[in-house]
Amino acid sequence: MARFRWHAIMSRMQHEKDRTVLSLKTAILATVLVAVLGFGAGFFAGHSAFVQAGVLSGGVPSGVDLDPLWKAWEILDDNFVPDAVSTSTPLATTTAELNEQKVYGMISGLAASLHDPYTFFLPPVENTQFAEDMSGAFEGVGMEIDVKKGVLTVVSPLKGTPSERAGMKAGDVILKIDDVSTEGMDVTTAVKRIRGPKGTVVALTVFRLGWSESRVIEITRDVISIPIVNTTVREDGIFVIQVATFTANAPDLFRDALREFVKSGKTKLILDLRGNPGGYLDGAVNMGSWFLPLGAVIVTEDYAGHVPNVVHRSLGYDIFNDNLKMVVLVDKGSASASEILAGALRTHGVAKIVGTNTFGKGVVQELFPITEDTSLKVTVARWLTPDGKKIPHDGIVPDVMSTTTEELIKEKKDVQMERAAEVINKM
């Protein structure tokens, strides 16, 4: 079935691991904002290659008048009287704390002025939550959200989480969080309102395509432990690997799943990326490398001329021969790193894609440390598939379209999986 050079591959993987390609300083983020999980499943290099001419390192950009800013600062210092009733932010109790809050507010406003939902500031609490989320365990409702076409939208509820049990679906529009309207709300603010301790309840006012009016869905928060990789063997002999998200340990778990696949002696593989919102880009590159020859392009980061594009290529594990029959299963909850992996496998002729259009997130973020406990996440580039195409806003179109309904899901009839099986059996 496979010319399985396992020991050589394991040695090469250990070498790659020793290079810490997924270290905190060098990891690449390829994700929709993992907003209710946290603030993004992964992050970018800690240095910036985008210091423009005319900007003084550590100083004021040339030609920029900051006098109005300092005037506003002084006016607030002299006149502002806080109202403990109207604010949702803990009030500063010292001058130093108040000044820190104002500095954080200025950075947040600077990021918000770019009108990019993926560019925002992470103050200490949110920065810590971001790091916690990457461990794969946290307290919340367990779904991904994003601002899409100006509205707060569910990217994907994760399997087995409170959001899925409550009936949330990919594509749901969140109109209110508790009694607060989400109109004009950014993802960071939404996250703060939706997240919370285990056992507490959040009420979401939701509208779904096909509904005549919105509905209120109450979700009890819980500890979320993400099942990253799951394997099953269907009765018809097709091996299925489901990847829920691209966390730091996903490549190792995927390797173990492939070991199971090889030991099973099966030749047909369905890679289920439905509901996978993305994560570390290195995870997508690593997983794709099991099926692609050394040097094959998996994805390119297009920096629009700011700096040279960065091409991410297969590490060349390439353990399978032409006997492998493979389908990648996707839906509108498949985003970013999922889209990168699915697109690469199709472009190189390894797999067909079955399901519905993917989410359509083709932008790259980099996480820049501001202080020891704060960061700034910035959109710095766009993803290009191996054939040089941008991931469209409407998502990647599958080779074979297969949709499902709420009724079928309730009846636990996975028609998309069955369609994928039909396709693979004809390959």
Coordinates of C-alpha atoms in Angstrom, one line a residue:
M1 CA 0.0 0.0 0.0
A2 CA 2.7 2.4 0.9
R3 CA 6.4 2.5 0.6
F4 CA 6.6 3.4 4.2
R5 CA 10.0 4.6 5.2
W6 CA 8.9 5.0 8.8
H7 CA 12.2 5.0 10.7
A8 CA 13.8 7.5 8.3
I9 CA 10.8 9.7 8.4
M10 CA 10.7 9.6 12.2
S11 CA 14.4 10.6 12.3
R12 CA 13.7 13.5 9.9
M13 CA 10.7 14.6 12.0
Q14 CA 12.8 14.6 15.2
H15 CA 15.3 16.8 13.4
E16 CA 12.6 19.2 12.4
K17 CA 11.2 19.2 15.9
D18 CA 14.6 19.9 17.3
R19 CA 14.7 23.0 15.1
T20 CA 11.6 24.2 17.1
V21 CA 9.7 25.1 14.0
L22 CA 6.7 25.5 16.3
S23 CA 8.4 27.5 18.9
L24 CA 6.7 30.6 20.3
K25 CA 9.1 32.8 18.4
T26 CA 8.8 31.3 14.9
A27 CA 5.4 29.7 14.6
I28 CA 3.1 30.9 11.9
L29 CA -0.6 31.5 12.4
A30 CA -3.0 30.3 9.8
T31 CA -6.4 30.6 11.4
V32 CA -9.7 32.3 11.6
L33 CA -9.7 34.2 14.9
V34 CA -10.4 31.5 17.4
A35 CA -12.5 34.0 19.1
V36 CA -14.5 32.1 21.6
L37 CA -11.8 29.6 22.1
G38 CA -9.6 32.6 22.5
F39 CA -7.8 34.9 20.1
G40 CA -6.2 32.8 17.5
A41 CA -4.8 29.3 17.5
G42 CA -1.2 30.1 17.1
F43 CA 1.0 33.0 16.2
F44 CA 3.7 34.5 14.1
A45 CA 7.4 35.3 14.3
G46 CA 8.2 37.8 17.0
H47 CA 10.1 40.2 14.9
S48 CA 8.8 42.6 12.2
A49 CA 10.2 43.1 8.7
F50 CA 7.9 46.0 8.1
V51 CA 9.7 49.0 9.5
Q52 CA 9.0 51.6 6.9
A53 CA 11.3 54.3 5.7
G54 CA 10.6 57.5 7.6
V55 CA 9.8 55.7 10.9
L56 CA 12.3 56.1 13.6
S57 CA 12.9 52.9 15.6
G58 CA 11.5 53.4 19.1
G59 CA 10.5 57.0 18.3
V60 CA 7.8 59.1 16.6
P61 CA 7.1 58.5 12.9
S62 CA 8.4 61.5 10.9
G63 CA 5.7 63.9 9.7
V64 CA 3.2 62.8 12.3
D65 CA 1.9 65.4 14.7
L66 CA 1.1 63.8 18.1
D67 CA 0.3 67.1 19.8
P68 CA -3.5 66.4 19.6
L69 CA -3.0 63.1 21.3
W70 CA -1.2 64.6 24.2
K71 CA -3.7 67.4 24.4
A72 CA -6.5 64.8 24.7
W73 CA -4.5 63.0 27.3
E74 CA -4.2 66.1 29.4
I75 CA -7.9 66.9 29.0
L76 CA -8.8 63.5 30.3
D77 CA -6.4 63.7 33.2
D78 CA -7.8 67.1 34.2
N79 CA -11.5 66.5 33.6
F80 CA -12.6 62.8 33.5
V81 CA -14.7 61.5 36.3
P82 CA -15.1 57.7 36.1
D83 CA -18.6 56.1 36.5
A84 CA -18.3 52.7 38.1
V85 CA -21.8 51.8 36.9
S86 CA -21.3 52.5 33.2
T87 CA -17.9 50.8 32.6
S88 CA -17.3 47.1 32.1
T89 CA -13.5 47.5 32.6
P90 CA -12.2 47.3 36.2
L91 CA -11.5 50.8 37.4
A92 CA -7.8 51.8 37.9
T93 CA -7.1 52.5 41.5
T94 CA -3.8 54.3 41.0
T95 CA -2.4 56.9 38.6
A96 CA 0.0 54.2 37.2
E97 CA -2.9 51.8 36.5
L98 CA -5.0 54.5 34.9
N99 CA -2.1 55.6 32.7
E100 CA -1.5 52.0 31.7
Q101 CA -5.2 51.6 30.7
K102 CA -5.0 54.7 28.6
V103 CA -1.9 53.5 26.8
Y104 CA -3.6 50.1 26.1
G105 CA -6.6 52.0 24.9
M106 CA -4.5 54.1 22.5
I107 CA -2.9 51.0 21.1
S108 CA -6.3 49.3 20.6
G109 CA -7.6 52.4 18.9
L110 CA -4.6 52.6 16.6
A111 CA -5.2 49.0 15.5
A112 CA -9.0 49.6 15.2
S113 CA -8.3 52.6 12.9
L114 CA -7.2 50.1 10.2
H115 CA -10.7 48.6 10.1
D116 CA -9.3 45.1 9.8
P117 CA -11.0 42.5 12.1
Y118 CA -7.8 40.4 12.2
T119 CA -5.6 43.3 13.5
F120 CA -6.0 44.0 17.2
F121 CA -4.2 44.5 20.5
L122 CA -4.0 41.9 23.2
P123 CA -3.7 43.4 26.7
P124 CA -2.5 41.1 29.5
V125 CA -5.7 39.1 30.2
E126 CA -6.4 38.5 26.6
N127 CA -2.8 37.7 25.8
T128 CA -2.8 35.1 28.6
Q129 CA -6.0 33.6 27.3
F130 CA -4.5 33.4 23.8
A131 CA -1.6 31.3 25.2
E132 CA -3.9 29.1 27.2
D133 CA -6.0 28.4 24.2
M134 CA -3.0 27.0 22.4
S135 CA -2.8 24.3 25.0
G136 CA -6.1 22.9 23.8
A137 CA -7.9 23.2 27.1
F138 CA -9.7 26.2 28.5
E139 CA -13.1 27.4 29.9
G140 CA -15.7 28.7 27.5
V141 CA -18.3 27.5 25.0
G142 CA -16.1 25.9 22.4
M143 CA -16.8 27.6 19.1
E144 CA -15.0 29.8 16.6
I145 CA -16.4 33.3 15.7
D146 CA -15.3 36.0 13.3
V147 CA -16.6 39.2 11.8
K148 CA -17.7 38.3 8.3
K149 CA -19.2 40.9 6.0
G150 CA -19.6 43.2 9.0
V151 CA -21.5 40.8 11.2
L152 CA -20.4 38.6 14.1
T153 CA -20.6 35.1 12.6
V154 CA -20.0 31.6 13.9
V155 CA -17.2 29.9 12.0
S156 CA -17.5 26.5 13.6
P157 CA -18.8 25.0 16.9
L158 CA -16.3 22.4 18.0
K159 CA -17.5 18.8 18.4
G160 CA -18.6 17.7 21.8
T161 CA -18.5 21.3 23.2
P162 CA -21.3 23.3 24.9
S163 CA -21.9 25.3 21.7
E164 CA -22.5 22.2 19.6
R165 CA -24.8 20.7 22.3
A166 CA -26.7 23.9 22.4
G167 CA -27.3 23.7 18.6
M168 CA -25.0 26.4 17.3
K169 CA -24.1 26.0 13.6
A170 CA -21.4 27.3 11.3
G171 CA -22.8 30.5 9.6
D172 CA -25.0 31.5 12.5
V173 CA -25.1 35.3 13.0
I174 CA -24.9 36.4 16.6
L175 CA -27.0 39.5 17.1
K176 CA -26.7 39.9 20.8
I177 CA -24.5 38.6 23.6
D178 CA -26.8 38.5 26.6
D179 CA -28.6 41.8 26.2
V180 CA -25.8 43.6 24.4
S181 CA -26.1 44.2 20.6
T182 CA -23.1 43.0 18.5
E183 CA -23.6 45.7 15.9
G184 CA -20.2 47.2 15.4
M185 CA -18.6 44.9 18.0
D186 CA -15.1 43.7 17.3
V187 CA -14.1 40.1 17.9
T188 CA -12.0 40.9 21.0
T189 CA -15.0 42.5 22.7
A190 CA -17.3 39.6 21.7
V191 CA -14.8 37.1 23.2
K192 CA -14.7 38.9 26.5
R193 CA -18.5 38.7 26.7
I194 CA -18.9 35.1 25.6
R195 CA -16.1 33.5 27.5
G196 CA -16.5 32.8 31.2
P197 CA -16.1 30.4 34.1
K198 CA -17.4 26.8 33.9
G199 CA -21.0 26.6 35.0
T200 CA -22.1 30.1 34.0
V201 CA -24.5 30.8 31.2
V202 CA -24.3 33.1 28.2
A203 CA -27.5 33.9 26.2
L204 CA -26.9 34.4 22.5
T205 CA -29.5 36.0 20.2
V206 CA -28.9 34.1 16.9
F207 CA -30.2 34.4 13.4
R208 CA -29.8 31.5 10.9
L209 CA -30.4 31.3 7.2
G210 CA -33.9 29.8 6.8
W211 CA -35.3 31.1 10.0
S212 CA -38.1 33.6 9.9
E213 CA -36.8 35.4 13.1
S214 CA -34.0 35.3 15.5
R215 CA -33.8 33.0 18.5
V216 CA -32.1 33.1 21.9
I217 CA -29.8 30.2 22.6
E218 CA -28.5 29.7 26.1
I219 CA -25.1 28.0 26.5
T220 CA -23.6 26.8 29.8
R221 CA -19.9 27.3 29.8
D222 CA -17.6 24.4 30.5
V223 CA -14.0 23.3 30.4
I224 CA -13.2 22.8 26.7
S225 CA -10.7 20.1 25.9
I226 CA -10.3 19.8 22.2
P227 CA -10.0 16.3 20.7
I228 CA -7.4 17.2 18.1
V229 CA -7.2 14.0 16.0
N230 CA -9.6 11.1 15.8
T231 CA -9.5 7.9 13.7
T232 CA -12.1 5.4 12.6
V233 CA -12.4 2.6 10.1
R234 CA -15.7 2.4 8.3
E235 CA -17.4 -0.9 7.6
D236 CA -16.6 -0.5 3.9
G237 CA -12.9 -0.4 4.7
I238 CA -12.3 3.3 4.3
F239 CA -10.0 4.8 6.9
V240 CA -11.0 8.2 8.3
I241 CA -8.8 10.7 10.0
Q242 CA -10.6 13.7 11.6
V243 CA -8.5 16.8 12.5
A244 CA -10.3 19.3 14.7
T245 CA -7.8 22.1 14.7
F246 CA -4.1 22.7 14.0
T247 CA -2.7 23.1 17.5
A248 CA 1.1 22.8 18.3
N249 CA 0.8 19.0 19.0
A250 CA -1.5 18.2 16.0
P251 CA 1.4 17.1 13.7
D252 CA 2.5 14.5 16.2
L253 CA -1.1 13.3 16.7
F254 CA -1.6 13.2 12.9
R255 CA 1.6 11.1 12.5
D256 CA 0.2 8.6 15.0
A257 CA -3.0 8.5 13.1
L258 CA -1.1 7.8 9.8
R259 CA 0.7 5.0 11.6
E260 CA -2.6 3.4 12.4
F261 CA -3.7 3.9 8.8
V262 CA -0.6 2.1 7.5
K263 CA -0.9 -0.7 10.0
S264 CA -4.5 -1.2 9.0
G265 CA -3.4 -2.1 5.4
K266 CA -6.2 0.1 4.0
T267 CA -5.6 2.1 0.8
K268 CA -8.5 4.6 1.0
L269 CA -8.3 7.6 3.2
I270 CA -10.8 10.4 4.0
L271 CA -9.2 13.4 5.8
D272 CA -12.1 15.1 7.6
L273 CA -11.4 18.8 8.1
R274 CA -15.0 19.9 8.6
G275 CA -15.4 22.4 11.3
N276 CA -11.6 22.9 11.5
P277 CA -10.9 26.6 11.9
G278 CA -7.2 26.4 11.3
G279 CA -4.2 27.0 13.6
Y280 CA -0.5 26.8 13.2
L281 CA 0.6 27.0 9.5
D282 CA 3.5 24.6 10.3
G283 CA 0.9 22.0 11.2
A284 CA -0.6 22.2 7.7
V285 CA 2.8 22.1 6.1
N286 CA 3.9 19.1 8.2
M287 CA 0.7 17.2 7.5
G288 CA 0.9 17.9 3.8
S289 CA 4.5 16.7 3.7
W290 CA 3.4 13.1 4.3
F291 CA 1.8 13.1 0.9
L292 CA 4.0 15.4 -1.2
P293 CA 7.6 15.2 -2.5
L294 CA 10.4 17.3 -1.0
G295 CA 10.1 20.9 -2.2
A296 CA 6.6 20.8 -3.5
V297 CA 4.9 24.2 -2.8
I298 CA 2.2 24.0 -0.1
V299 CA 1.4 27.7 0.4
T300 CA 3.0 31.1 -0.3
E301 CA 2.8 34.2 1.9
D302 CA 2.2 37.2 -0.4
Y303 CA 3.5 40.4 1.3
A304 CA 2.3 42.7 -1.5
G305 CA 5.9 43.9 -2.2
H306 CA 6.7 44.9 1.4
V307 CA 9.2 42.1 1.6
P308 CA 9.9 39.1 -0.6
N309 CA 7.2 36.4 -0.6
V310 CA 7.7 33.4 1.7
V311 CA 7.2 30.0 0.1
H312 CA 6.4 27.1 2.4
R313 CA 7.4 23.7 0.8
S314 CA 6.9 20.1 1.6
L315 CA 9.4 18.6 4.1
G316 CA 9.3 15.5 1.8
Y317 CA 8.1 12.7 4.0
D318 CA 6.1 11.6 0.9
I319 CA 5.5 8.0 2.1
F320 CA 2.6 7.0 -0.1
N321 CA 2.6 5.6 -3.6
D322 CA -0.1 5.8 -6.3
N323 CA -2.2 3.2 -4.6
L324 CA -3.4 5.7 -2.1
K325 CA -6.9 7.0 -2.8
M326 CA -7.7 10.1 -0.8
V327 CA -10.6 12.6 -0.3
V328 CA -10.6 15.7 1.9
L329 CA -13.9 16.5 3.4
V330 CA -14.6 20.2 4.1
D331 CA -17.5 22.6 5.0
K332 CA -18.0 26.3 5.7
G333 CA -16.4 25.8 9.1
S334 CA -13.1 24.7 7.4
A335 CA -10.8 27.8 7.5
S336 CA -7.3 29.0 6.9
A337 CA -4.9 26.2 7.7
S338 CA -7.6 23.7 6.7
E339 CA -8.0 25.5 3.4
I340 CA -4.3 25.6 2.9
L341 CA -3.9 21.9 3.4
A342 CA -7.0 20.9 1.3
G343 CA -6.0 23.3 -1.5
A344 CA -2.4 21.9 -1.6
L345 CA -3.4 18.3 -1.7
R346 CA -5.9 19.0 -4.5
T347 CA -3.5 21.2 -6.5
H348 CA -0.8 18.5 -6.5
G349 CA -3.3 15.8 -7.5
V350 CA -3.2 13.9 -4.3
A351 CA -6.8 14.2 -3.2
K352 CA -10.3 15.4 -4.3
I353 CA -12.3 17.8 -2.1
V354 CA -15.8 16.9 -1.1
G355 CA -18.3 19.0 0.9
T356 CA -19.4 22.6 0.7
N357 CA -17.4 25.9 0.1
T358 CA -14.9 26.5 2.9
F359 CA -14.9 29.7 5.1
G360 CA -12.6 31.8 2.9
K361 CA -9.9 33.2 5.2
G362 CA -6.8 34.0 3.1
V363 CA -4.9 36.4 5.3
V364 CA -1.8 36.0 7.4
Q365 CA -1.4 37.5 10.9
E366 CA 1.8 38.0 12.9
L367 CA 2.0 38.4 16.6
F368 CA 4.3 41.2 17.8
P369 CA 5.2 41.5 21.5
I370 CA 4.6 45.0 22.8
T371 CA 5.5 44.4 26.4
E372 CA 6.3 41.2 28.4
D373 CA 2.6 40.6 28.8
T374 CA 0.9 42.3 25.8
S375 CA 1.0 41.7 22.1
L376 CA -0.3 43.2 18.8
K377 CA -1.7 40.8 16.2
V378 CA -1.4 42.3 12.7
T379 CA -2.4 41.2 9.2
V380 CA 0.8 41.1 7.2
A381 CA 0.2 39.0 4.1
R382 CA -2.2 36.9 2.1
W383 CA -2.1 33.2 1.4
L384 CA -1.6 31.9 -2.1
T385 CA -2.3 28.3 -3.1
P386 CA 0.4 26.3 -4.8
D387 CA -0.9 27.5 -8.2
G388 CA -0.6 31.1 -7.1
K389 CA -4.2 31.8 -6.4
K390 CA -5.6 33.7 -3.5
I391 CA -8.1 31.9 -1.2
P392 CA -11.4 33.6 -2.2
H393 CA -13.6 35.3 0.3
D394 CA -16.3 32.8 -0.6
G395 CA -14.0 29.9 0.2
I396 CA -12.5 27.0 -1.8
V397 CA -15.1 25.3 -4.0
P398 CA -15.0 21.5 -3.6
D399 CA -14.7 19.1 -6.6
V400 CA -17.9 17.4 -5.5
M401 CA -20.5 19.5 -3.7
S402 CA -22.4 17.8 -0.8
T403 CA -24.6 19.6 1.6
T404 CA -26.5 18.4 4.7
T405 CA -29.5 19.6 6.7
E406 CA -30.3 20.1 10.4
E407 CA -32.8 17.2 10.2
L408 CA -30.1 14.8 8.9
I409 CA -27.6 15.9 11.5
K410 CA -30.2 15.3 14.2
E411 CA -30.8 11.9 12.8
K412 CA -27.0 11.3 12.8
K413 CA -27.0 10.7 9.1
D414 CA -23.7 12.0 7.7
V415 CA -24.6 12.3 4.1
Q416 CA -21.4 14.3 3.4
M417 CA -19.3 11.4 4.7
E418 CA -21.3 9.0 2.6
R419 CA -20.8 11.1 -0.5
A420 CA -17.0 11.2 0.2
A421 CA -17.1 7.4 0.4
E422 CA -18.8 7.2 -3.0
V423 CA -16.3 9.5 -4.6
I424 CA -13.3 7.6 -3.1
N425 CA -14.7 4.2 -4.2
K426 CA -14.8 5.5 -7.8
M427 CA -11.2 6.7 -7.8

